[in-house]
mmCIF file of C-alpha atoms in Angstrom:
data_model
loop_
_atom_site.group_PDB
_atom_site.id
_atom_site.type_symbol
_atom_site.label_atom_id
_atom_site.label_comp_id
_atom_site.label_asym_id
_atom_site.label_seq_id
_atom_site.Cartn_x
_atom_site.Cartn_y
_atom_site.Cartn_z
ATOM 1 C CA MET A 164 0.001 -0.003 -0.002
ATOM 2 C CA SER A 165 1.549 3.294 -1.094
ATOM 3 C CA GLU A 166 2.064 6.094 1.401
ATOM 4 C CA GLN A 167 -0.092 9.179 1.192
ATOM 5 C CA PRO A 168 1.841 12.148 -0.276
ATOM 6 C CA GLU A 169 2.674 14.961 2.090
ATOM 7 C CA PRO A 170 0.281 17.911 1.664
ATOM 8 C CA PHE A 171 1.560 21.210 0.318
ATOM 9 C CA PRO A 172 2.813 23.612 3.018
ATOM 10 C CA CYS A 173 0.321 25.988 4.610
ATOM 11 C CA ALA A 174 -0.017 29.183 2.568
ATOM 12 C CA ARG A 175 0.741 31.222 5.683
ATOM 13 C CA GLY A 176 4.114 29.566 6.145
ATOM 14 C CA CYS A 177 3.187 27.904 9.443
ATOM 15 C CA THR A 178 5.772 25.522 10.900
ATOM 16 C CA TRP A 179 5.998 22.989 13.704
ATOM 17 C CA ASP A 180 8.178 23.873 16.682
ATOM 18 C CA PRO A 181 11.743 22.704 15.963
ATOM 19 C CA ILE A 182 13.022 19.589 17.702
ATOM 20 C CA ASP A 183 16.594 19.774 19.016
ATOM 21 C CA ASP A 184 18.768 21.219 16.255
ATOM 22 C CA GLU A 185 16.522 20.247 13.382
ATOM 23 C CA PRO A 186 15.077 23.044 11.236
ATOM 24 C CA PRO A 187 11.344 23.731 11.722
ATOM 25 C CA ARG A 188 9.090 21.581 9.537
ATOM 26 C CA PRO A 189 6.280 23.256 7.570
ATOM 27 C CA LYS A 190 2.732 22.427 8.546
ATOM 28 C CA GLY A 191 0.765 20.758 5.794
ATOM 29 C CA ALA A 192 -2.244 22.447 4.168
ATOM 30 C CA ARG A 193 -4.910 19.931 5.173
ATOM 31 C CA HIS A 194 -7.817 22.291 4.515
ATOM 32 C CA GLY A 195 -7.453 23.866 1.111
ATOM 33 C CA ILE A 196 -4.352 26.043 1.370
ATOM 34 C CA LEU A 197 -4.445 26.240 5.186
ATOM 35 C CA CYS A 198 -3.086 24.020 7.925
ATOM 36 C CA ASP A 199 -5.182 22.657 10.771
ATOM 37 C CA SER A 200 -4.115 25.498 13.084
ATOM 38 C CA CYS A 201 -5.209 28.252 10.691
ATOM 39 C CA PHE A 202 -8.436 26.512 9.711
ATOM 40 C CA TYR A 203 -9.603 25.936 13.282
ATOM 41 C CA ARG A 204 -8.436 29.391 14.377
ATOM 42 C CA ILE A 205 -10.846 30.869 11.816
ATOM 43 C CA ARG A 206 -13.672 28.670 13.099
ATOM 44 C CA ALA A 207 -12.964 29.684 16.693
ATOM 45 C CA ALA A 208 -12.979 33.382 15.743
ATOM 46 C CA LEU A 209 -16.286 33.127 13.877
ATOM 47 C CA LYS A 210 -17.945 31.412 16.821
ATOM 48 C CA LEU A 211 -16.932 34.319 19.092
ATOM 49 C CA VAL A 212 -18.301 37.051 16.847
ATOM 50 C CA PRO A 213 -22.055 37.095 17.666
ATOM 51 C CA ASP A 214 -21.538 37.552 21.433
ATOM 52 C CA LEU A 215 -18.664 39.959 20.751
ATOM 53 C CA MET A 216 -20.863 42.052 18.445
ATOM 54 C CA ALA A 217 -23.654 42.112 21.023
ATOM 55 C CA ASN A 218 -21.223 43.242 23.722
ATOM 56 C CA MET A 219 -19.871 46.070 21.555
ATOM 57 C CA ARG A 220 -23.400 47.295 20.825
ATOM 58 C CA ALA A 221 -24.317 47.030 24.525
ATOM 59 C CA GLN A 222 -21.322 49.208 25.440
ATOM 60 C CA LEU A 223 -22.231 52.060 23.085
ATOM 61 C CA PHE A 224 -24.005 54.155 25.693
ATOM 62 C CA SER A 225 -21.696 55.961 28.084
ATOM 63 C CA LEU A 226 -23.993 58.593 29.643
ATOM 64 C CA GLY A 227 -26.726 58.422 32.218
ATOM 65 C CA ALA A 228 -30.247 59.799 32.068
ATOM 66 C CA ALA A 229 -29.276 63.317 33.127
ATOM 67 C CA ASP A 230 -26.903 63.676 30.192
ATOM 68 C CA TYR A 231 -29.558 62.500 27.728
ATOM 69 C CA SER A 232 -32.099 64.953 29.130
ATOM 70 C CA GLU A 233 -29.636 67.824 28.854
ATOM 71 C CA ARG A 234 -28.822 66.956 25.274
ATOM 72 C CA VAL A 235 -32.429 66.807 24.057
ATOM 73 C CA SER A 236 -33.578 69.888 25.977
ATOM 74 C CA GLY A 237 -31.333 72.151 23.937
ATOM 75 C CA GLY A 238 -30.010 74.111 26.905
ATOM 76 C CA GLY A 239 -26.448 75.009 27.811
ATOM 77 C CA GLY A 240 -23.329 74.367 25.780
ATOM 78 C CA GLU A 241 -22.270 71.297 23.876
ATOM 79 C CA SER A 242 -23.083 67.998 25.534
ATOM 80 C CA PRO A 243 -20.688 65.066 25.304
ATOM 81 C CA ALA A 244 -21.514 62.382 22.755
ATOM 82 C CA PRO A 245 -24.088 59.990 24.273
ATOM 83 C CA LEU A 246 -22.190 56.913 23.217
ATOM 84 C CA ASN A 247 -18.730 55.431 23.257
ATOM 85 C CA ILE A 248 -17.372 55.965 19.735
ATOM 86 C CA GLY A 249 -14.831 53.161 20.178
ATOM 87 C CA PRO A 250 -17.269 50.225 20.220
ATOM 88 C CA LEU A 251 -19.448 51.872 17.545
ATOM 89 C CA ASP A 252 -16.547 52.148 15.096
ATOM 90 C CA ALA A 253 -15.245 48.701 16.072
ATOM 91 C CA SER A 254 -18.598 46.972 15.610
ATOM 92 C CA ASP A 255 -19.191 48.675 12.258
ATOM 93 C CA ALA A 256 -15.697 47.757 11.042
ATOM 94 C CA LEU A 257 -16.108 44.113 12.080
ATOM 95 C CA PHE A 258 -19.565 43.895 10.492
ATOM 96 C CA ALA A 259 -18.224 45.419 7.252
ATOM 97 C CA LYS A 260 -15.266 43.009 7.311
ATOM 98 C CA LEU A 261 -17.514 39.957 7.641
ATOM 99 C CA LEU A 262 -20.001 41.066 4.991
ATOM 100 C CA SER A 263 -17.198 41.963 2.568
ATOM 101 C CA TRP A 264 -15.623 38.507 2.894
ATOM 102 C CA CYS A 265 -19.034 36.873 2.445
ATOM 103 C CA THR A 266 -19.416 38.843 -0.768
ATOM 104 C CA VAL A 267 -15.959 37.828 -2.014
ATOM 105 C CA PHE A 268 -16.492 34.130 -1.370
ATOM 106 C CA ALA A 269 -20.077 34.188 -2.664
ATOM 107 C CA ALA A 270 -18.747 35.410 -6.014
ATOM 108 C CA GLU A 271 -16.049 32.736 -6.075
ATOM 109 C CA LEU A 272 -18.459 29.947 -5.118
ATOM 110 C CA HIS A 273 -21.272 31.214 -7.357
ATOM 111 C CA VAL A 274 -23.785 31.359 -4.504
ATOM 112 C CA ALA A 275 -25.854 34.173 -3.020
ATOM 113 C CA PRO A 276 -24.289 36.089 -0.108
ATOM 114 C CA PRO A 277 -26.288 36.448 3.109
ATOM 115 C CA ALA A 278 -28.899 39.214 3.020
ATOM 116 C CA VAL A 279 -28.203 41.386 6.058
ATOM 117 C CA PRO A 280 -29.214 45.069 6.536
ATOM 118 C CA SER A 281 -26.186 47.316 6.132
ATOM 119 C CA TRP A 282 -25.158 50.813 5.095
ATOM 120 C CA ALA A 283 -22.480 51.792 2.592
ATOM 121 C CA ASN A 284 -20.812 54.823 1.061
ATOM 122 C CA SER A 285 -20.248 55.117 -2.670
ATOM 123 C CA HIS A 286 -17.418 52.562 -2.531
ATOM 124 C CA GLU A 287 -18.055 49.845 0.042
ATOM 125 C CA VAL A 288 -20.019 48.564 3.024
ATOM 126 C CA GLN A 289 -19.321 50.645 6.121
ATOM 127 C CA GLY A 290 -21.266 48.829 8.820
ATOM 128 C CA SER A 291 -24.545 47.605 10.222
ATOM 129 C CA LYS A 292 -27.693 49.686 10.231
ATOM 130 C CA PRO A 293 -28.613 50.948 13.733
ATOM 131 C CA VAL A 294 -30.035 47.970 15.589
ATOM 132 C CA SER A 295 -30.700 46.693 19.077
ATOM 133 C CA VAL A 296 -28.224 44.456 20.878
ATOM 134 C CA GLU A 297 -30.357 41.415 20.071
ATOM 135 C CA ALA A 298 -30.522 42.279 16.356
ATOM 136 C CA ALA A 299 -26.754 42.859 16.246
ATOM 137 C CA HIS A 300 -26.245 39.347 17.647
ATOM 138 C CA LEU A 301 -28.696 37.891 15.112
ATOM 139 C CA TYR A 302 -27.170 39.585 12.055
ATOM 140 C CA ALA A 303 -23.639 38.618 13.118
ATOM 141 C CA SER A 304 -24.838 35.031 13.528
ATOM 142 C CA TRP A 305 -26.194 35.035 9.964
ATOM 143 C CA LEU A 306 -22.854 36.186 8.560
ATOM 144 C CA CYS A 307 -20.757 33.800 10.655
ATOM 145 C CA ASP A 308 -23.009 30.803 10.048
ATOM 146 C CA TRP A 309 -22.792 31.468 6.301
ATOM 147 C CA LEU A 310 -18.976 31.409 6.484
ATOM 148 C CA LEU A 311 -18.864 28.399 8.837
ATOM 149 C CA ASP A 312 -21.145 26.374 6.577
ATOM 150 C CA ARG A 313 -18.696 26.923 3.695
ATOM 151 C CA ALA A 314 -15.471 26.718 5.705
ATOM 152 C CA GLU A 315 -13.851 23.953 3.648
ATOM 153 C CA ASP A 316 -14.737 25.634 0.336
ATOM 154 C CA VAL A 317 -13.483 28.983 1.614
ATOM 155 C CA ALA A 318 -10.172 27.356 2.618
ATOM 156 C CA GLN A 319 -9.663 26.407 -1.041
ATOM 157 C CA SER A 320 -9.735 30.073 -2.098
ATOM 158 C CA VAL A 321 -6.529 31.880 -3.062
ATOM 159 C CA SER A 322 -7.708 34.548 -0.592
ATOM 160 C CA ALA A 323 -7.911 32.128 2.344
ATOM 161 C CA ALA A 324 -4.642 33.262 3.962
ATOM 162 C CA ALA A 325 -5.570 36.953 3.672
ATOM 163 C CA TYR A 326 -9.017 36.148 5.073
ATOM 164 C CA HIS A 327 -7.447 34.366 8.064
ATOM 165 C CA ASP A 328 -5.183 37.310 8.865
ATOM 166 C CA ASP A 329 -7.880 39.944 8.393
ATOM 167 C CA LEU A 330 -10.418 38.097 10.529
ATOM 168 C CA THR A 331 -8.228 36.916 13.389
ATOM 169 C CA ALA A 332 -5.560 39.643 13.641
ATOM 170 C CA GLY A 333 -6.897 42.501 11.530
ATOM 171 C CA HIS A 334 -5.129 45.842 11.235
ATOM 172 C CA GLU A 335 -5.144 49.258 12.873
ATOM 173 C CA ASP A 336 -8.321 50.492 11.163
ATOM 174 C CA ALA A 337 -10.250 47.223 11.577
ATOM 175 C CA ARG A 338 -8.955 45.055 14.396
ATOM 176 C CA GLY A 339 -9.380 41.307 14.328
ATOM 177 C CA VAL A 340 -11.705 39.198 16.426
ATOM 178 C CA PHE A 341 -9.186 38.134 19.064
ATOM 179 C CA THR A 342 -8.025 41.707 19.713
ATOM 180 C CA LEU A 343 -11.614 42.945 19.934
ATOM 181 C CA SER A 344 -12.630 40.077 22.224
ATOM 182 C CA ALA A 345 -9.918 41.128 24.687
ATOM 183 C CA MET A 346 -11.218 44.709 24.572
ATOM 184 C CA TYR A 347 -14.991 44.157 24.769
ATOM 185 C CA GLY A 348 -15.462 40.603 26.025
ATOM 186 C CA VAL A 349 -17.268 37.633 24.511
ATOM 187 C CA GLU A 350 -19.365 36.426 27.425
ATOM 188 C CA ALA A 351 -22.988 36.243 26.341
ATOM 189 C CA ARG A 352 -24.996 39.219 27.569
ATOM 190 C CA PRO A 353 -28.302 37.953 28.954
ATOM 191 C CA THR A 354 -31.368 39.421 27.310
ATOM 192 C CA ARG A 355 -33.686 40.981 29.849
ATOM 193 C CA PRO A 356 -37.233 42.189 29.121
ATOM 194 C CA ALA A 357 -36.405 45.279 31.195
ATOM 195 C CA ASP A 358 -33.868 46.372 28.561
ATOM 196 C CA LYS A 359 -36.766 47.581 26.411
ATOM 197 C CA ARG A 360 -40.043 49.415 26.887
ATOM 198 C CA ASP A 361 -43.588 48.868 25.606
ATOM 199 C CA CYS A 362 -44.387 50.404 22.233
ATOM 200 C CA GLU A 363 -47.368 52.781 22.295
ATOM 201 C CA VAL A 364 -48.301 51.731 18.743
ATOM 202 C CA CYS A 365 -47.988 47.932 18.490
ATOM 203 C CA GLY A 366 -47.935 47.198 22.219
ATOM 204 C CA GLU A 367 -44.856 44.966 22.014
ATOM 205 C CA ARG A 368 -41.960 45.426 24.449
ATOM 206 C CA GLU A 369 -39.540 46.401 21.664
ATOM 207 C CA ILE A 370 -38.797 50.119 22.201
ATOM 208 C CA PHE A 371 -35.023 50.792 22.240
ATOM 209 C CA VAL A 372 -32.654 53.734 21.831
ATOM 210 C CA LYS A 373 -30.855 54.033 18.492
ATOM 211 C CA PRO A 374 -27.515 55.799 18.983
ATOM 212 C CA PRO A 375 -26.199 58.417 16.532
ATOM 213 C CA ASP A 376 -24.492 57.123 13.401
ATOM 214 C CA LEU A 377 -23.033 58.581 10.214
ATOM 215 C CA LEU A 378 -26.395 58.535 8.444
ATOM 216 C CA ASP A 379 -28.386 60.003 11.342
ATOM 217 C CA PRO A 380 -26.395 62.060 13.881
ATOM 218 C CA GLU A 381 -29.299 62.238 16.362
ATOM 219 C CA VAL A 382 -30.439 59.883 19.092
ATOM 220 C CA ALA A 383 -33.720 58.155 18.193
ATOM 221 C CA VAL A 384 -36.195 56.122 20.227
ATOM 222 C CA MET A 385 -37.822 53.489 18.066
ATOM 223 C CA CYS A 386 -39.600 50.150 18.039
ATOM 224 C CA GLY A 387 -37.756 47.088 16.786
ATOM 225 C CA ARG A 388 -41.042 45.390 15.878
ATOM 226 C CA CYS A 389 -43.219 47.958 14.061
ATOM 227 C CA ALA A 390 -40.466 50.582 13.368
ATOM 228 C CA HIS A 391 -42.464 53.320 15.128
ATOM 229 C CA VAL A 392 -40.219 56.316 15.909
ATOM 230 C CA VAL A 393 -41.058 58.384 18.992
ATOM 231 C CA GLU A 394 -41.302 62.110 18.191
ATOM 232 C CA PRO A 395 -38.172 63.932 19.484
ATOM 233 C CA ASN A 396 -38.429 66.563 22.228
ATOM 234 C CA THR A 397 -41.693 65.215 23.608
ATOM 235 C CA ASP A 398 -42.477 63.989 27.096
ATOM 236 C CA ALA A 399 -42.659 60.402 25.797
ATOM 237 C CA PHE A 400 -39.258 60.759 24.089
ATOM 238 C CA THR A 401 -37.601 62.042 27.277
ATOM 239 C CA LYS A 402 -39.319 59.383 29.405
ATOM 240 C CA TYR A 403 -38.011 56.553 27.210
ATOM 241 C CA LEU A 404 -34.494 58.028 27.120
ATOM 242 C CA GLU A 405 -34.325 58.380 30.872
ATOM 243 C CA ALA A 406 -35.647 54.876 31.550
ATOM 244 C CA ILE A 407 -33.419 53.103 29.024
ATOM 245 C CA ALA A 408 -30.318 55.205 29.796
ATOM 246 C CA LYS A 409 -30.552 54.176 33.455
ATOM 247 C CA LEU A 410 -30.654 50.520 32.398
ATOM 248 C CA GLN A 411 -27.653 50.952 30.096
ATOM 249 C CA GLU A 412 -25.731 52.677 32.896
ATOM 250 C CA VAL A 413 -26.120 49.781 35.319
ATOM 251 C CA ALA A 414 -26.079 46.883 32.806
#
């Protein structure tokens, strides 16, 4: 019985730790052009993303109810931004990264990419549309499940090594999953009914605060079920802001 030929070396140049004085041996590409280590590192990163994305969205709000009230009342000087720009930029960059890679591999595999709400400039996807924490987790799961389901096919792509590096390590403008997980955490954030308020239109407990974004620089209070938007500068608007801001402050 003939021996199986050694696989080609991993496209990322991965090697086994050297033994004694022997030179390091290259790791074989057992999944497309990637070795076991690279292939399973990608899988591990993708499985972290949904909880990571939810945590980044949950950490957007950095002010309490008093700051919100001051901002919407129009009095005084400039108020500080009612959200932490760091997790907003990070979550948008990670979302754009995932959707862009889905688009690349969908074209190569001749399949449809996942349909996920997003916003883009004239050149490329920039991030997720404003969503609740729960929706952020759901949309990230769609993207990651799409990539996980096609992991072996994706590993065959000539872009597989670049995909590995972009996803796991990233770069200064769009950090990778493992760097972001150290910054924002990947422990699942429990969903509590108290995180939302009852909608005056549909009656469902789906009212949440939409933070400012590049398309809409204002805070909005809206329903995740019927898309009702509470009129700004009204008693109802201020009431919702105060109630939800207190929850975000102690969450």
